[in-house]
Amino acid sequence: MKKAVIFLMGGTLISYPSVLKAQNLRAKKTVQDIESIQIQGKMNKEVVSIPRKTLDVIQSNTLGETLSKIPGIQNSGYGPNSGAPVIRSLSGNRVRILENGTAVNDLSGISPDFNLDIQMDNVQNISIYKNSAAVLYGGKAIGGAVDIETNYIVRQLPSKKINLQALLEGGSNSGQKQSFSAKGTITKNWIWTMGGSNQKQEIVRIPGKSKDSRCYDPNLVGFNSILQSLCQLDVNSRNVLNISLFPYISQFAKDHMVEYELSQDDLYTFSPTYYNPSDGQYYPNPKNDQYVPGQDPTKDRYRSEVNSIKDYVPTKDGVIPNSHSESNSFYVGTSYIGKSFYLGGAYQNAYSYFGVPGYTLSKIPKHSHGKPQKTLEYVPINIKSLSHKAMLETAYQFNHSPIAGIKFNYMGVFSSNSELLERHKANQFHVQQHNGRLEIAQQKLKFLTGTTGVEVQYREMEGSGSQRYLPDNISREIGIFTMQHLNFDFLEFDLGYRNDHVQRRADADKKYIRSRGLSGGNLMGRDFTLNQFHTAAQWNILKKAYLKVQYNHSERAPEVNELYAGNNHFAILTEENGDDKLDKEIAKTWEIGGGLNLKNIRLSANWYHTFYKNYIYLAHTGISREVFLVKEWRSDDTEINGIEAEAAYKMDLHTLGKWEVSSYYDLVRNISTADSSIRKWSDGDYMPNMPTSRFGFNLSGTVQKLNFNIALDHYMKQKYLGKNINPELPMPAFSLLNARVSYEDTHLKMGSIEYYIAGSNLLNTEARLQNSQLKFLSPLAGINISVGVKIKIS
């Protein structure tokens, strides 16, 4: 703890801010405008902003599922209770998740079964950076960033002395949830906030079987051990001699079968005669009555025989196994808001317990040495998390100074994150994380605005449990950056640079038992220096259209699991092996885009291309031990390219309301460019488990007090397939239909009330995400109808 505080205090002595573009900060700014020091700028075409009203329509159980309606973003889909955003095929350690501009405790990049530490009911707005945001947020934003604005700290004086919001919702296939938030004034300048939420669901229903039907195809799984593992199957199969290939039966073998301990392979022959050593004569062999002529002696010598296919644990039709979930959270905060200054602090506590739709061994089987094995015991995988979060935020606005404003954020996270085998602890991370961020916005010059700052992060992870796959470790990061925006009306430019210093340290205590594989090498400490560059230009055409081009040079240091992992990772049934010699990733990205924004029509399109040097990925070795596939973190060169397009049309039908119809299309390819025979053998020319191309349509409208939204998303069959040693299987194409209708009465004396009914997967389609690691075990949830009421009192 002492190290963390000293490191944090030392880092904040260096100047540092955030946020991609500087805004005009007016000299005469009211108290309510102080929070705009967060700097939302004009050059903002690559940042997608989702307000609370839109989140009410698309919000789902996880952040990944909520954002999956945005072109270029899909859900990692590690079961119904865990999902992180996948931006242009990148996720985990390459997409930074932030809360009010500060990095959250995100362990999903280390283990995909961990959910993000975000309470969606407390979110007010989400900003998404679909290109590299490494200049703003460091190397872990090499593939983009998601900045979540929460309501824990108040930055404006409320218009009423007390404000209260409450939500009650129940669903046919989404359980039930309740939440509330409140804020009010203590004195003229002091504000208080508090809130909480609760959610529970027993089971998730689906239209058919939980496992893909191909899991039971003997031609596919009979001799494919990796597919057997992905489908969680015990398969009894063997190759047997094709006796119909041979025209004769060896009489000598029949006569001496026991004496010479001969096998069936010796009994059948192509020879019409046999030699009798007792008299030195040749005699005819009897003909084989089962002989079938015309077969290939090499290809047809053996036939595959699959005797049985059994699930690790029997499944039940119509439900996702082990799909229970429950969570609750509580927060309290206070703020002081002055004329040109505010200071706020908050505390949040969050608990979650949920199941992963998979099973694993309760104990690793010992070698049987030829003796019959006891029945293996498989148990469900569960996740339990408890976190305590302390937040501090302050900002000051200057007048008649080169500095327009200064802002400081601090977040301290103290959490316990457990992987359980049923209810018994297999592995646990105790995480202590401290983040500090100082931002300085400069006063606007004639053409120039900008922001500069410093960010510091300290994270300590201490492991426990008998089946740990990571040693204790410490990470330290410090970064200094500046982002400048030049505005000449019809031409706009962005220039940014960041320098990061990253330390990774591992400490393997005596209780930590490493695997027989690479297992993190020598666990040596690593230091990385990262340089991030951003430049962009935009041509504004008659305020109706724009063309833009941008270039990013981004670098990322390997995470602790990529460097130091070295044991059986039960949650993913993999012996995970890090490599402490891995070098940093370097990504060079070009993006070209344009758009048209007329009175009723909005069009936009983007093309992007990224070349990755030392792209780090978890590769198959082709080895398995016990029931675990042995994988290693490796790096090779990779190329990512794709396109995104959107179109929208607004209609005012007067008495029939105002409507908007929109559509989108996106495509991404992640291609190996390394001349590596090992990678092509294990993972193929394309990276496996990549998002598929898709398109969608959306209709939304308002008729008096009624609001309507209908969305159809179609996921196409994957064309760009990789390998898991064996060729990757494509998931079938599918369509998802969602709808929501709400009625809002805003003319009540005390506030407003909204009633709504929402339906998801209304076609009740069996939908399996190509990029999900659990696609063979768990489809998306089936049809769900939710009803709810939202009350606002002020």
XYZ file of N, CA and C in Angstrom, residues 212-214 692 714-718 729-735 765-770 775-776:
72
model
N -24.114 -26.951 -29.821
C -24.266 -26.993 -31.267
C -24.482 -28.451 -31.707
N -25.418 -28.663 -32.622
C -25.742 -30.027 -33.062
C -24.536 -30.740 -33.655
N -23.569 -29.984 -34.188
C -22.381 -30.597 -34.778
C -21.476 -31.243 -33.737
N -17.995 -11.912 -37.217
C -18.456 -12.091 -38.582
C -19.024 -10.783 -39.131
N -28.604 -8.825 -38.645
C -28.337 -10.104 -39.307
C -26.836 -10.374 -39.303
N -26.448 -11.501 -38.700
C -25.053 -11.931 -38.630
C -24.827 -12.985 -39.718
N -23.890 -12.708 -40.598
C -23.655 -13.604 -41.724
C -22.709 -14.743 -41.340
N -22.696 -15.759 -42.167
C -21.798 -16.894 -41.971
C -20.366 -16.447 -42.248
N -19.454 -16.827 -41.363
C -18.069 -16.368 -41.477
C -17.388 -16.956 -42.706
N -14.779 -24.256 -37.664
C -16.131 -24.433 -38.195
C -16.886 -23.114 -38.149
N -17.568 -22.738 -39.235
C -18.362 -21.503 -39.211
C -19.697 -21.729 -38.524
N -20.137 -20.738 -37.756
C -21.468 -20.789 -37.162
C -22.507 -20.399 -38.216
N -23.701 -20.975 -38.172
C -24.747 -20.600 -39.134
C -25.128 -19.125 -39.001
N -25.543 -18.520 -40.100
C -26.047 -17.153 -40.075
C -27.319 -17.095 -39.234
N -27.585 -15.924 -38.643
C -28.804 -15.767 -37.845
C -29.224 -14.303 -37.817
N -30.469 -14.074 -37.435
C -31.012 -12.720 -37.315
C -31.613 -12.538 -35.929
N -34.539 -17.219 -32.201
C -33.554 -17.853 -33.068
C -32.428 -18.475 -32.250
N -31.921 -19.617 -32.713
C -30.691 -20.155 -32.143
C -29.527 -19.362 -32.725
N -28.902 -18.558 -31.904
C -27.882 -17.617 -32.367
C -26.572 -17.881 -31.642
N -25.524 -18.176 -32.412
C -24.203 -18.456 -31.833
C -23.192 -17.500 -32.448
N -22.537 -16.716 -31.585
C -21.558 -15.743 -32.044
C -20.286 -16.444 -32.497
N -19.813 -16.130 -33.700
C -18.606 -16.743 -34.231
C -17.396 -16.443 -33.349
N -19.026 -20.738 -28.099
C -20.083 -20.830 -29.112
C -20.639 -22.242 -29.263
N -19.845 -23.271 -29.000
C -20.350 -24.638 -29.111
C -21.166 -25.052 -27.885
